[in-house]
PDB file of C-alpha atoms and ligand atoms in Angstrom:
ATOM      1  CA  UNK A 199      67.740 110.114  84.163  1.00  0.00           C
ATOM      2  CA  UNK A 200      67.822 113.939  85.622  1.00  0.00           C
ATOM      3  CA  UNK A 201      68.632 113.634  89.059  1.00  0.00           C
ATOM      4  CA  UNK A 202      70.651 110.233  89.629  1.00  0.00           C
ATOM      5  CA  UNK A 203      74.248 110.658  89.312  1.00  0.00           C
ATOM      6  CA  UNK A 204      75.951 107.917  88.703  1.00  0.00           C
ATOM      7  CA  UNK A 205      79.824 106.823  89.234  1.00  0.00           C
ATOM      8  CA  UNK A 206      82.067 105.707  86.296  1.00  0.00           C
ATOM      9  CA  UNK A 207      85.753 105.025  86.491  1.00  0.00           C
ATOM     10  CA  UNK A 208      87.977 106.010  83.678  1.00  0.00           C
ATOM     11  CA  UNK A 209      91.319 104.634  83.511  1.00  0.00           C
ATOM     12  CA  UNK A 210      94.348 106.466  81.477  1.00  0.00           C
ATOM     13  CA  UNK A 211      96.273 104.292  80.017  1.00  0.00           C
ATOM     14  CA  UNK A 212      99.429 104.835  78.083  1.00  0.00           C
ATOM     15  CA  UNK A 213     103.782 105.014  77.827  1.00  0.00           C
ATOM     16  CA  UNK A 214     105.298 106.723  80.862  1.00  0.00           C
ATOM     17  CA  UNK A 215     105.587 110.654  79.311  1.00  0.00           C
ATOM     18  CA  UNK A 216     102.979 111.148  76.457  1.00  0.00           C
ATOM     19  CA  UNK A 217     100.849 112.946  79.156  1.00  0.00           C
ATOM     20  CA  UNK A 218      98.547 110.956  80.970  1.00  0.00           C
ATOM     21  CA  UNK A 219      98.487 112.961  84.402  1.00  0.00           C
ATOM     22  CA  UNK A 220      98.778 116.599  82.430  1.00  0.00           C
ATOM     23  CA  UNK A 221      95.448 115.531  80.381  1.00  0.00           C
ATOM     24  CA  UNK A 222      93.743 114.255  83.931  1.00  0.00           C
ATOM     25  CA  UNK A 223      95.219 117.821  85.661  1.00  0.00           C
ATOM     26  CA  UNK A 224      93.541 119.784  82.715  1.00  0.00           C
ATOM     27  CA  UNK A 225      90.253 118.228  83.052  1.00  0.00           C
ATOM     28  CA  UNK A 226      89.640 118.056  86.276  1.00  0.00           C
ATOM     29  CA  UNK A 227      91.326 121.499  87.554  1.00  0.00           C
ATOM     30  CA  UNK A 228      91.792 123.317  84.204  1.00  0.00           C
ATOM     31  CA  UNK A 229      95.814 123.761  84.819  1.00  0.00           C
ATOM     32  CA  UNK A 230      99.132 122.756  83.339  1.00  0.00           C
ATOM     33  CA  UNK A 231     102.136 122.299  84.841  1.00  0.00           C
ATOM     34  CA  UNK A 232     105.179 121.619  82.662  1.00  0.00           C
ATOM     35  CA  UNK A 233     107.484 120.340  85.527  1.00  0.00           C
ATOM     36  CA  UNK A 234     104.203 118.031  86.437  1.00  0.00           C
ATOM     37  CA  UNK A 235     106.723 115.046  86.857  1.00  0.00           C
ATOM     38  CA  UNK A 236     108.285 116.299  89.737  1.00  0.00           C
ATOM     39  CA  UNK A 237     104.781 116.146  92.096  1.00  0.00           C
ATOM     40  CA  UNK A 238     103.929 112.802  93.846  1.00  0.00           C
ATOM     41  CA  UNK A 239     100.899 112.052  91.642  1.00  0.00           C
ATOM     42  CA  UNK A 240      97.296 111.309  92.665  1.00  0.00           C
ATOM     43  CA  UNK A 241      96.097 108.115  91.964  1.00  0.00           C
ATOM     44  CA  UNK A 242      92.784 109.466  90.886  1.00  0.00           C
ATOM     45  CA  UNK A 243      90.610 112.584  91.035  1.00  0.00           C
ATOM     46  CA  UNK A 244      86.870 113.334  90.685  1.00  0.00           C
ATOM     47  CA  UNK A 245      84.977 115.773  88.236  1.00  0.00           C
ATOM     48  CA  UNK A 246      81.659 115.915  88.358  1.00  0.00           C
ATOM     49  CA  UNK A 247      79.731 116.661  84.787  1.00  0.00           C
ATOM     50  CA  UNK A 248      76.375 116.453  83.486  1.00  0.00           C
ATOM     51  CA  UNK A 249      76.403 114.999  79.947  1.00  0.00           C
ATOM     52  CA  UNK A 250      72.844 114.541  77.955  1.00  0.00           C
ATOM     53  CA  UNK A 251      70.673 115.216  81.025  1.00  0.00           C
ATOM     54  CA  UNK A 252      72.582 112.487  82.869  1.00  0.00           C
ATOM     55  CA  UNK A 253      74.713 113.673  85.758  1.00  0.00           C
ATOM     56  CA  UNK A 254      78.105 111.704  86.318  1.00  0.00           C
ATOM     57  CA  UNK A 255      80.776 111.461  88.627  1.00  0.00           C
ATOM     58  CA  UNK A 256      83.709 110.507  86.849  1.00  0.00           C
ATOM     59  CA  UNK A 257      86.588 108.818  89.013  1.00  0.00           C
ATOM     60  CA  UNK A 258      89.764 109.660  86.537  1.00  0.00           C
ATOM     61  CA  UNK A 259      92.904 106.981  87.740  1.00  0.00           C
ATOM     62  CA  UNK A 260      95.629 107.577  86.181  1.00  0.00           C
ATOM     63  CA  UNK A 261      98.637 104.932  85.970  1.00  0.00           C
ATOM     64  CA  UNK A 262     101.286 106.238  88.758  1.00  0.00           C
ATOM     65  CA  UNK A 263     104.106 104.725  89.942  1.00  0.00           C
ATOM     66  CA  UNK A 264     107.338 103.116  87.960  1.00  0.00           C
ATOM     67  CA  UNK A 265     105.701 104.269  84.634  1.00  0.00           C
ATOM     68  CA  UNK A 266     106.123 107.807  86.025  1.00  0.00           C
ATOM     69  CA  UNK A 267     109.978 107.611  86.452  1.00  0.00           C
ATOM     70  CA  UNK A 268     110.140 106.078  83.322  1.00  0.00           C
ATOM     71  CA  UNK A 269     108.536 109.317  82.027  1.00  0.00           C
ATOM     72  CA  UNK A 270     112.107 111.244  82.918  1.00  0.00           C
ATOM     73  CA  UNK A 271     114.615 108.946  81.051  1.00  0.00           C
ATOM     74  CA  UNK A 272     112.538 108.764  77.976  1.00  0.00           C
ATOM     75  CA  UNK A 273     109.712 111.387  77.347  1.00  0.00           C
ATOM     76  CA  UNK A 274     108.059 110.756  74.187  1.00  0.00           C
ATOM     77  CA  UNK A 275     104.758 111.200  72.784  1.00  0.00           C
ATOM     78  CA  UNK A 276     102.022 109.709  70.519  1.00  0.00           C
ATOM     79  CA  UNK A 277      98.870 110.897  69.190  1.00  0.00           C
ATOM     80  CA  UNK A 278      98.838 113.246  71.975  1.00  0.00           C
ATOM     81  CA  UNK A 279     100.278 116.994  72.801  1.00  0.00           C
ATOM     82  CA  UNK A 280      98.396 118.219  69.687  1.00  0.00           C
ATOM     83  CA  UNK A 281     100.163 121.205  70.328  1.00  0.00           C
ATOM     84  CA  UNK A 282     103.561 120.222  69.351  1.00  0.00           C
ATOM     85  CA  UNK A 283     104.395 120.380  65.515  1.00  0.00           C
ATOM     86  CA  UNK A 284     106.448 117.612  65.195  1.00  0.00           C
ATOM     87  CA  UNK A 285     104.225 114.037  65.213  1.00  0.00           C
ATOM     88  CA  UNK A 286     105.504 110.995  65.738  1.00  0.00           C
ATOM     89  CA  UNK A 287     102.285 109.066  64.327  1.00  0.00           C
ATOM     90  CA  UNK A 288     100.226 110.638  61.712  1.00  0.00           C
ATOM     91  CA  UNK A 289      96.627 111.502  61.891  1.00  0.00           C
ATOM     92  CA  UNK A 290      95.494 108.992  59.098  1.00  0.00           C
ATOM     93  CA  UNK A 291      97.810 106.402  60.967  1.00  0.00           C
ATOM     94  CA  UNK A 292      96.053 106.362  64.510  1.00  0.00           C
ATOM     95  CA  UNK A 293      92.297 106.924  62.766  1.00  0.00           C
ATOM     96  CA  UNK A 294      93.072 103.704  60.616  1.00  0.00           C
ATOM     97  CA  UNK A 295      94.011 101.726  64.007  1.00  0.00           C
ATOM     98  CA  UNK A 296      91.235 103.343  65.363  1.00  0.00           C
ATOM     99  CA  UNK A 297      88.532 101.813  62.832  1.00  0.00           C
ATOM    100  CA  UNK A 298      90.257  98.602  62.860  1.00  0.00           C
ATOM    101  CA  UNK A 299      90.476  98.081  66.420  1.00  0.00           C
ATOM    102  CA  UNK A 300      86.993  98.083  67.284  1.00  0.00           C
ATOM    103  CA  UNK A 301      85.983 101.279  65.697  1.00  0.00           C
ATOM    104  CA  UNK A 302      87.257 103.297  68.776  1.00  0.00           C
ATOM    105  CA  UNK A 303      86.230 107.299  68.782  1.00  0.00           C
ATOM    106  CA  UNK A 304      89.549 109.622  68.781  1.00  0.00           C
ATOM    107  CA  UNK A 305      90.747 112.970  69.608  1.00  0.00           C
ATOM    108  CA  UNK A 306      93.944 114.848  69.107  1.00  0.00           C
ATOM    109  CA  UNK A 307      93.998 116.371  72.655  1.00  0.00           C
ATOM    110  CA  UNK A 308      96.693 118.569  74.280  1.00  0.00           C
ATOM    111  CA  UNK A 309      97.178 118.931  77.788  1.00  0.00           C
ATOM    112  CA  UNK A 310      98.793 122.031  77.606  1.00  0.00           C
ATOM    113  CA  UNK A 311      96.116 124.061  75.330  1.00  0.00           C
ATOM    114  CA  UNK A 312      93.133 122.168  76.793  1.00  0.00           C
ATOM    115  CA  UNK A 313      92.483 121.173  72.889  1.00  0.00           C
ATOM    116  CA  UNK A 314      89.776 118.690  73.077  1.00  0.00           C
ATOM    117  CA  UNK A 315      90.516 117.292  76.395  1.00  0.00           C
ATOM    118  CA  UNK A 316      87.092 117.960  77.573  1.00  0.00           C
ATOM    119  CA  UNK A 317      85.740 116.416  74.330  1.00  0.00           C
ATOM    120  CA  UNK A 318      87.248 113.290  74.532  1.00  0.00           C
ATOM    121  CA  UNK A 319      86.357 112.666  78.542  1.00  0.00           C
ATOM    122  CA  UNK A 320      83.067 113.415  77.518  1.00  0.00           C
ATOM    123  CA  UNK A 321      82.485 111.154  74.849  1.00  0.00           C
ATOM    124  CA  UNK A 322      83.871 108.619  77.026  1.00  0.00           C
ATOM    125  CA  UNK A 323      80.902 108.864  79.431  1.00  0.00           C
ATOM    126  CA  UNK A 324      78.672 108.694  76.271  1.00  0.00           C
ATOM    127  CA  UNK A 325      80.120 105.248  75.656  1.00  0.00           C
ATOM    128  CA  UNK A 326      79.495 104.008  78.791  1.00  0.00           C
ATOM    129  CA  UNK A 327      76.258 105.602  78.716  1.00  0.00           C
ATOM    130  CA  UNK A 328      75.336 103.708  75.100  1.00  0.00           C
ATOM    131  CA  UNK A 329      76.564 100.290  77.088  1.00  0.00           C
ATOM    132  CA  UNK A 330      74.122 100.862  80.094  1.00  0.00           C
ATOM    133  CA  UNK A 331      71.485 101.447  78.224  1.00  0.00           C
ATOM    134  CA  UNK A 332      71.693  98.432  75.682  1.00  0.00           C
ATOM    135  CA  UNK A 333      72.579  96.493  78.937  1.00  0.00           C
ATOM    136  CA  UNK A 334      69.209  97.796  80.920  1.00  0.00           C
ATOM    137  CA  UNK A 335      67.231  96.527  77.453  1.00  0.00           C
ATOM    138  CA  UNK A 336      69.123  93.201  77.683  1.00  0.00           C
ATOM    139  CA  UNK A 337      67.989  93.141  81.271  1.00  0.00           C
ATOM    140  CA  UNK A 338      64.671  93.472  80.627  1.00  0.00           C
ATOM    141  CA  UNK A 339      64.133  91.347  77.918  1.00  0.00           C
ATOM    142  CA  UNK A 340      66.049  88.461  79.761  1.00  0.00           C
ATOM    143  CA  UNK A 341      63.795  89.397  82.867  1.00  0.00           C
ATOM    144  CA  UNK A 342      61.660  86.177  84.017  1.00  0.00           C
ATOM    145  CA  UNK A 343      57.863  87.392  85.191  1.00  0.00           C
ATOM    146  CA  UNK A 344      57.355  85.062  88.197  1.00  0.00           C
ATOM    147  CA  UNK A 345      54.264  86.323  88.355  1.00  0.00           C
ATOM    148  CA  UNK A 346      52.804  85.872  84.927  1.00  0.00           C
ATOM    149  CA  UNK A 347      50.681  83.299  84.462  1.00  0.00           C
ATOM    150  CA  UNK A 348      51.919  80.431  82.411  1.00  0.00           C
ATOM    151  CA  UNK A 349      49.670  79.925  78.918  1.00  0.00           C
ATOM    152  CA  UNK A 350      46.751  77.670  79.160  1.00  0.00           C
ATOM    153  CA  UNK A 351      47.085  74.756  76.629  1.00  0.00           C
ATOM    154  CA  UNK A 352      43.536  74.715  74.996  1.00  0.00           C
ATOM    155  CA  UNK A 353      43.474  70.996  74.472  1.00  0.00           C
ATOM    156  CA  UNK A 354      42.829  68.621  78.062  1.00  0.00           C
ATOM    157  CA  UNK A 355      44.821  66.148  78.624  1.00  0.00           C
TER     158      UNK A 355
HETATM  159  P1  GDP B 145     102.565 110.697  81.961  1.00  0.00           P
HETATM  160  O1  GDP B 145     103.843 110.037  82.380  1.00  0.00           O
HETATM  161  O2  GDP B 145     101.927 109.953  80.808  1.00  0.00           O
HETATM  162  O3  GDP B 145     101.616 110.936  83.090  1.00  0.00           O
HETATM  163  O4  GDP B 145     102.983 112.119  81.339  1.00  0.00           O
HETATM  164  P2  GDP B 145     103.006 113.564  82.051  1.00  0.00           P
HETATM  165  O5  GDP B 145     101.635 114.095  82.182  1.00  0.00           O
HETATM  166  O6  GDP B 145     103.854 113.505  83.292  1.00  0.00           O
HETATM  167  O7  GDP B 145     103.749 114.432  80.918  1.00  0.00           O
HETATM  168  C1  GDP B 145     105.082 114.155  80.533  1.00  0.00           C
HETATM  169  C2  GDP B 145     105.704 115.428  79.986  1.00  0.00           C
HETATM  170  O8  GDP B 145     104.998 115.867  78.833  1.00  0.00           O
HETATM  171  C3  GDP B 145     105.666 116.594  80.989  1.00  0.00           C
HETATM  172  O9  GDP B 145     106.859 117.320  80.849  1.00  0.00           O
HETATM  173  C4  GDP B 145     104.495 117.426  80.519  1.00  0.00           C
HETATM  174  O10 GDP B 145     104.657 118.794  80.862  1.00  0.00           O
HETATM  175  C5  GDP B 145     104.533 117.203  79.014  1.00  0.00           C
HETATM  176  N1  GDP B 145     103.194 117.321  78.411  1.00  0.00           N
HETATM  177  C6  GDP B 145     102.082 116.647  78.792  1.00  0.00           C
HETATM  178  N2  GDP B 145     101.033 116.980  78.031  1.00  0.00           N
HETATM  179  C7  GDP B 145     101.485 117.901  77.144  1.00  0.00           C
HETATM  180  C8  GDP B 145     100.863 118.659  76.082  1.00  0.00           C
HETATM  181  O11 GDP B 145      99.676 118.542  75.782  1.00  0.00           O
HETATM  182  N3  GDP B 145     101.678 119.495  75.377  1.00  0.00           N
HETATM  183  C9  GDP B 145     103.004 119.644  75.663  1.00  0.00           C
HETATM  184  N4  GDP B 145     103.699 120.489  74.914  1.00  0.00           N
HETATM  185  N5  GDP B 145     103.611 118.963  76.646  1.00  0.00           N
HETATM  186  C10 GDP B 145     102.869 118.118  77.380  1.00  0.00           C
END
């Protein structure tokens, strides 16, 4: 609806170094840092987007805290930092778990070349777009007219 905006929370999930806060940093303020680990992370930051007429303000959280330290004794990635040659799962691989874990959308994304990040935020809103709106139908179809007169039964009793 042009002119509402609404608020959606997006939560980024994922092992402590495969690049959670550099994909949130690229989205939202178009930079990468390589030595990102060293900054006290944010525990969220806004972007606001318009995406199919409807204009969103998406509150990005990212998982802080003991996951980040984590991040320094172990970096490794998955299905992310497209970027890199070497892979640790293949393409077919994570598309497979994709389709069999609730048919899930996916993007190779890196951080560091801004290769589909903006993609794949994006066609997270659409998601939760797609839910609202089957939810407003549900609503309406479950909606009880308090006002509408109940049928009159033709035969008297
Ligand atoms: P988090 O612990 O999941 O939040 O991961 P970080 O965002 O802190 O990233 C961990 C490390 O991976 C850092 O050294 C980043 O610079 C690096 N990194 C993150 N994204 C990318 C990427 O797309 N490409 C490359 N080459 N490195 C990345």
């Amino acid at each position: 609806m042009a002119g509402k905006s609404s608020l959606f929370k997006v939560i980024l999930l994922g092992d402590g170094g495969v690049g959670k806060s550099s994909l949130m940093n690229r989205y939202v303020t178009n930079k990468f840092d390589a030595q990102l680990f060293h900054t006290i992370g944010v525990e969220f930051l806004n972007k606001e987007l318009e995406v199919d007429g409807h204009f969103v303000t998406m509150q990005i959280w990212d998982t802080a805290g003991q996951e980040r330290f984590r991040s320094l004794r172990t970096p490794f990635y998955r299905g992310n930092k497209i970027d890199i040659n070497e892979r640790q799962v293949s393409t077919e691989e994570a598309q497979a778990w994709c389709r069999e874990n609730g048919d899930y959308p996916y993007f190779e994304t890196s951080a560091k070349d801004a290769t589909n990040v903006a993609a794949a935020f994006e066609e997270a809103v659409r998601r939760v777009l797609a839910n609202e709106d089957r939810s407003d139908h549900l609503i309406q179809t479950d909606t009880v007219h308090l006002h509408r007169k109940p049928k009159t039964s033709s035969s008297c009793c």
